[in-house]
Amino acid sequence: MKKIAIVGVGIHPFGRFGEKSYQQIGQEAVRMALKDANVAWKDIQVAYLSSQYLPSTAASRVLKPLGETGISLVDVEAACASGGVSVNIAMLAVQAEACDLALAVGVEKMPRGFMDPMMNFEKWQVQMGLSTNPSYWAMSARRHMHDYGTTEMHLAKVAYKNHKNSVDNPNSMYRKAFSIEEILASPIVCYPIHLLEICAPNEGAAAIILCPAEKAHKYTNKPIYIEACVHVVAAYSSDFRVPIESMSARIENPSPVTLASQKAYEKAGVGPMDMDLIELQDTDAFCELQIYENLGLCKKGESGKLIDDGTTDRNGRIPVNVSGGLISKGEPVGASHLGQIAEIVYHLRGQAGARQVANAKIGMAQVLGARGNCAVTILKR
Amino acid sequence: MTTSQPAAKGKRVAIRQDLFTTPLDDLNAVHLKGTKCNDCGEVFMGHVISCAHCGSESMKGIVFNDQGTLYTYSVIQYVPPGDYKGPKDPFIPFVEGLVELPDGIRIVAPVLDCDPKNARINMPLKLKVYDFFKDEEGNDVVAFCYVPA
């Protein structure tokens, strides 16, 4: 397959922006990416926009005001992995030689508070009170604690690391370090998960511009190559996440994160230990631990040890969520993976400012959400 | 399908189709129904026409065992979002469990009559089918939960 390069990135900070429309938020990220690639909107030949909570035809609502071009503007949705799909199909469009310059953009402006449970759950689940999203993560966490001796302290250390990292990220919603004591003293959302250990839905956008690798130097002297971009939906009974009503007690299939990352490693010809940095789905602090295991950063049950020994600290062997992660940035669902990709591109270009991971050459972004939608992207400079 | 009770103001209706054995007259005699794949043996809640594991369309209806154990759980401490029909004023925190049945399935269900402080992984549980709330037509909507065995 033809090698694909990212030649422009743009990001609108993640947070809450009052009356500012999602169109404005998305357009700012797109304009920034266009400028970064030294191209004009009329040069883009196809665009994919990922979101979960925007109205139908969001792609044309956000992008048509940039100027009439007559190109295909496509809406994409795959829950928390939506951005992985927009990048994947933009890449495929360029690989198929249907176009030379493609745009993938994620935009979100989410309602405040709990997401409307009827978007995910059946009516009977909502009526019976089974529609509390974090309780499913909490159930996974409690079983992991029971099986492997993972503790509340392990979770608190993940949140401590990510909050501390966020201080240097101007695109993050929260930029405040918290002590372990403060984290453990914050209200329990669903035991063992505390308020300072969970991400908030919010608003934001990020965009990338892709082209065939051999043409990248027309646009940038720092092309970043997409070594792999994989989207999967969980294999049968392999992921305990909303809105699931039951799990098999007989079958143990590999998790969607395992599935997607194995495919991505194979395509890229690398392994988890080759990464210079990773941005991953810390929907809550336990989720980050579970994903360490499923990405193969450690064996099953040993994620607590991994956070204990500092491997994933900013100065550790494989820094994870140097951006501050979802716990600090918030999760504008459709924009989340594009935001991770923008972050990694900045590090690989050496443009990440105070949070720069020294001499980063290869990085990985991973998202996971409802119904086991998962995406993994590996980038190399 | 549910059976109406004679001479009652409303009748009993199931909160979810195809989940309960009928009739619903004596709730102590009601069990959860499932579907089993004749090819790979996987089981599913309610009525399904194909196996989400192996894709087979050779399926048979089964009745689940009433006994189970608590595989894992969380405690719902705040009113769940949406049209929750349990007690809201005041809200009573409850255990939400993943309940493992001997049939080879784990079911997400409320675990009631159980102080959250006393919930333990692997604790024995049994099914309880009960009148949960009245719908707009005055019918009793029947739901299920598990309780300590």
Coordinates of N, CA and C in Angstrom, one line a residue, chain A residues 114-117 123-124 126-136 138-143 146-147 187-191 236-237 240 244-251 253, chain B residues 15-16 40-42 44-45 52-53 71-78 80-86 94 96-98 100 104-110 121-122 132-133 143-144:
Chain A
F114 N -24.2 14.1 32.3 CA -24.4 12.7 31.8 C -24.9 12.8 30.3
M115 N -24.3 11.9 29.5 CA -24.8 11.8 28.1 C -26.2 11.2 28.2
D116 N -27.1 11.5 27.2 CA -28.4 11.0 27.2 C -28.4 9.5 27.1
P117 N -28.8 8.8 28.1 CA -28.6 7.3 28.2 C -29.4 6.6 27.0
K123 N -34.5 1.0 26.6 CA -35.4 1.6 27.6 C -35.4 0.9 28.9
W124 N -35.5 -0.5 28.8 CA -35.6 -1.2 30.1 C -34.3 -1.1 30.9
V126 N -32.5 1.6 31.1 CA -32.6 2.9 31.7 C -33.6 2.9 32.9
Q127 N -34.7 2.3 32.7 CA -35.8 2.2 33.7 C -35.3 1.5 35.0
M128 N -34.5 0.4 34.7 CA -34.0 -0.4 35.9 C -32.7 0.2 36.5
G129 N -32.3 1.4 36.0 CA -31.1 2.1 36.6 C -29.8 1.5 36.2
L130 N -29.7 0.8 35.1 CA -28.5 0.2 34.6 C -27.7 1.1 33.6
S131 N -28.1 2.4 33.6 CA -27.6 3.3 32.6 C -26.5 4.3 33.1
T132 N -25.9 3.9 34.2 CA -24.8 4.8 34.7 C -23.5 4.4 34.1
N133 N -23.0 5.1 33.1 CA -21.8 4.8 32.3 C -20.6 4.4 33.1
P134 N -20.2 5.2 34.1 CA -18.9 4.8 34.8 C -19.1 3.5 35.6
S135 N -20.3 3.1 35.9 CA -20.4 1.9 36.7 C -19.9 0.6 36.0
Y136 N -19.9 0.7 34.7 CA -19.4 -0.5 33.9 C -17.8 -0.5 34.0
A138 N -16.3 0.8 36.6 CA -16.0 0.4 38.0 C -16.1 -1.1 38.2
M139 N -17.0 -1.7 37.5 CA -17.2 -3.2 37.7 C -15.9 -3.9 37.1
S140 N -15.4 -3.4 36.0 CA -14.2 -4.0 35.4 C -13.0 -3.8 36.4
A141 N -12.9 -2.6 37.0 CA -11.9 -2.3 37.9 C -11.9 -3.2 39.1
R142 N -13.1 -3.3 39.7 CA -13.2 -4.1 40.9 C -12.8 -5.6 40.7
R143 N -13.2 -6.1 39.6 CA -12.8 -7.5 39.3 C -11.3 -7.6 39.1
H146 N -9.7 -7.6 42.4 CA -9.9 -8.9 43.1 C -8.9 -9.9 42.5
D147 N -8.8 -9.9 41.2 CA -7.9 -11.0 40.5 C -6.4 -10.7 40.7
P187 N -14.6 13.2 45.5 CA -15.8 12.4 45.7 C -15.7 11.1 44.9
I188 N -16.2 10.0 45.4 CA -16.2 8.8 44.6 C -17.4 8.8 43.6
V189 N -17.1 8.7 42.4 CA -18.1 8.6 41.3 C -18.8 7.3 41.4
C190 N -18.0 6.2 41.4 CA -18.4 4.9 41.4 C -17.1 4.1 41.9
Y191 N -17.2 3.6 43.1 CA -16.0 3.0 43.6 C -15.4 1.9 42.6
Y236 N -16.7 -10.9 19.8 CA -17.9 -11.3 20.6 C -17.4 -11.4 22.1
S237 N -18.2 -10.7 22.9 CA -18.0 -10.8 24.4 C -16.6 -10.5 24.9
F240 N -16.3 -5.3 28.2 CA -17.4 -5.0 29.1 C -17.5 -3.5 29.1
I244 N -23.8 -2.9 27.3 CA -23.8 -4.3 27.2 C -24.8 -4.9 28.3
E245 N -25.6 -5.9 28.0 CA -26.6 -6.4 28.9 C -26.1 -7.7 29.5
S246 N -25.1 -8.4 28.8 CA -24.6 -9.6 29.4 C -23.2 -9.9 28.7
M247 N -22.5 -10.8 29.4 CA -21.2 -11.3 28.8 C -21.2 -12.8 28.9
S248 N -20.4 -13.4 28.0 CA -20.2 -14.8 28.1 C -19.4 -15.2 29.3
A249 N -19.7 -16.3 29.9 CA -18.9 -16.8 31.0 C -18.0 -18.0 30.5
R250 N -18.1 -18.2 29.2 CA -17.4 -19.4 28.6 C -16.3 -19.0 27.7
I251 N -16.4 -17.9 27.0 CA -15.5 -17.5 25.9 C -14.6 -16.4 26.4
N253 N -12.3 -13.9 24.5 CA -11.8 -13.4 23.2 C -10.8 -12.2 23.6
Chain B
I15 N -41.1 -5.8 31.6 CA -40.3 -4.6 31.3 C -39.5 -4.8 30.0
R16 N -39.3 -6.0 29.6 CA -38.6 -6.3 28.4 C -39.2 -7.6 27.8
C40 N -22.5 -23.9 19.0 CA -21.3 -23.6 19.8 C -21.6 -23.6 21.3
G41 N -22.9 -23.6 21.7 CA -23.3 -23.6 23.1 C -23.4 -22.3 23.8
E42 N -23.1 -21.2 23.1 CA -23.2 -19.9 23.8 C -24.7 -19.6 24.1
F44 N -27.7 -16.6 25.4 CA -28.0 -15.2 25.3 C -29.3 -14.9 26.1
M45 N -29.4 -13.6 26.5 CA -30.6 -13.2 27.2 C -31.8 -13.1 26.2
A52 N -24.4 -14.7 18.1 CA -23.5 -13.6 17.9 C -22.1 -14.0 18.0
H53 N -21.9 -15.3 18.4 CA -20.5 -15.8 18.5 C -20.1 -16.5 17.2
Y71 N -20.2 -11.9 40.0 CA -18.8 -11.9 39.4 C -18.1 -10.6 39.7
T72 N -18.8 -9.5 39.5 CA -18.2 -8.2 40.0 C -19.4 -7.2 40.2
Y73 N -19.2 -6.0 40.7 CA -20.3 -5.1 41.0 C -19.8 -3.7 41.2
S74 N -20.7 -2.8 41.1 CA -20.4 -1.4 41.5 C -21.6 -0.9 42.4
V75 N -21.4 0.2 43.0 CA -22.5 0.8 43.8 C -23.0 2.0 43.1
I76 N -24.3 2.1 42.8 CA -24.9 3.2 42.2 C -25.3 4.2 43.3
Q77 N -24.6 5.3 43.4 CA -24.8 6.2 44.6 C -25.6 7.4 44.3
Y78 N -25.8 7.7 43.0 CA -26.5 8.8 42.6 C -27.7 8.4 41.6
P80 N -29.6 7.3 38.7 CA -29.1 7.1 37.3 C -29.8 8.1 36.3
P81 N -29.0 8.4 35.3 CA -29.6 9.4 34.3 C -30.7 8.7 33.5
G82 N -31.6 9.6 33.0 CA -32.8 9.1 32.2 C -33.9 8.8 33.1
D83 N -34.9 8.0 32.5 CA -36.2 7.7 33.1 C -36.1 6.5 34.1
Y84 N -35.3 6.7 35.1 CA -35.1 5.6 36.1 C -36.4 5.5 36.9
K85 N -36.9 4.2 37.1 CA -38.2 4.0 37.7 C -38.1 3.5 39.2
G86 N -36.9 3.4 39.7 CA -36.8 3.0 41.1 C -37.0 4.2 42.0
F94 N -27.9 1.5 45.4 CA -28.0 0.0 45.2 C -26.8 -0.6 44.5
E96 N -25.1 -2.6 41.6 CA -25.3 -3.1 40.2 C -24.3 -4.2 40.0
G97 N -24.8 -5.3 39.6 CA -23.9 -6.5 39.6 C -23.8 -7.1 38.2
L98 N -22.7 -7.8 38.0 CA -22.6 -8.7 36.8 C -22.7 -10.1 37.5
E100 N -23.1 -14.0 37.5 CA -22.7 -15.2 36.7 C -23.7 -16.4 37.0
G104 N -23.7 -20.3 31.9 CA -22.6 -19.9 31.1 C -22.7 -18.4 30.6
I105 N -23.4 -17.6 31.4 CA -23.6 -16.2 31.0 C -23.5 -15.4 32.2
R106 N -23.1 -14.1 32.1 CA -23.0 -13.2 33.1 C -24.0 -12.0 32.7
I107 N -24.9 -11.7 33.6 CA -26.0 -10.8 33.3 C -25.8 -9.5 34.2
V108 N -26.0 -8.3 33.5 CA -25.9 -7.1 34.3 C -27.3 -6.9 34.9
A109 N -27.4 -6.7 36.2 CA -28.7 -6.6 36.9 C -28.5 -5.9 38.3
P110 N -29.6 -5.2 38.7 CA -29.5 -4.7 40.1 C -29.5 -5.8 41.1
I121 N -17.6 -10.1 46.0 CA -17.4 -10.9 44.8 C -17.6 -12.3 45.1
N122 N -18.3 -13.1 44.3 CA -18.6 -14.5 44.4 C -19.7 -14.8 45.4
F132 N -42.4 -3.6 39.5 CA -41.4 -2.6 39.7 C -42.1 -1.2 39.7
F133 N -42.9 -0.9 38.7 CA -43.6 0.4 38.7 C -44.9 0.2 37.9
A143 N -40.2 -6.4 36.6 CA -38.7 -6.3 36.4 C -38.0 -7.5 37.1
F144 N -36.7 -7.5 37.0 CA -36.0 -8.6 37.7 C -34.8 -8.0 38.4

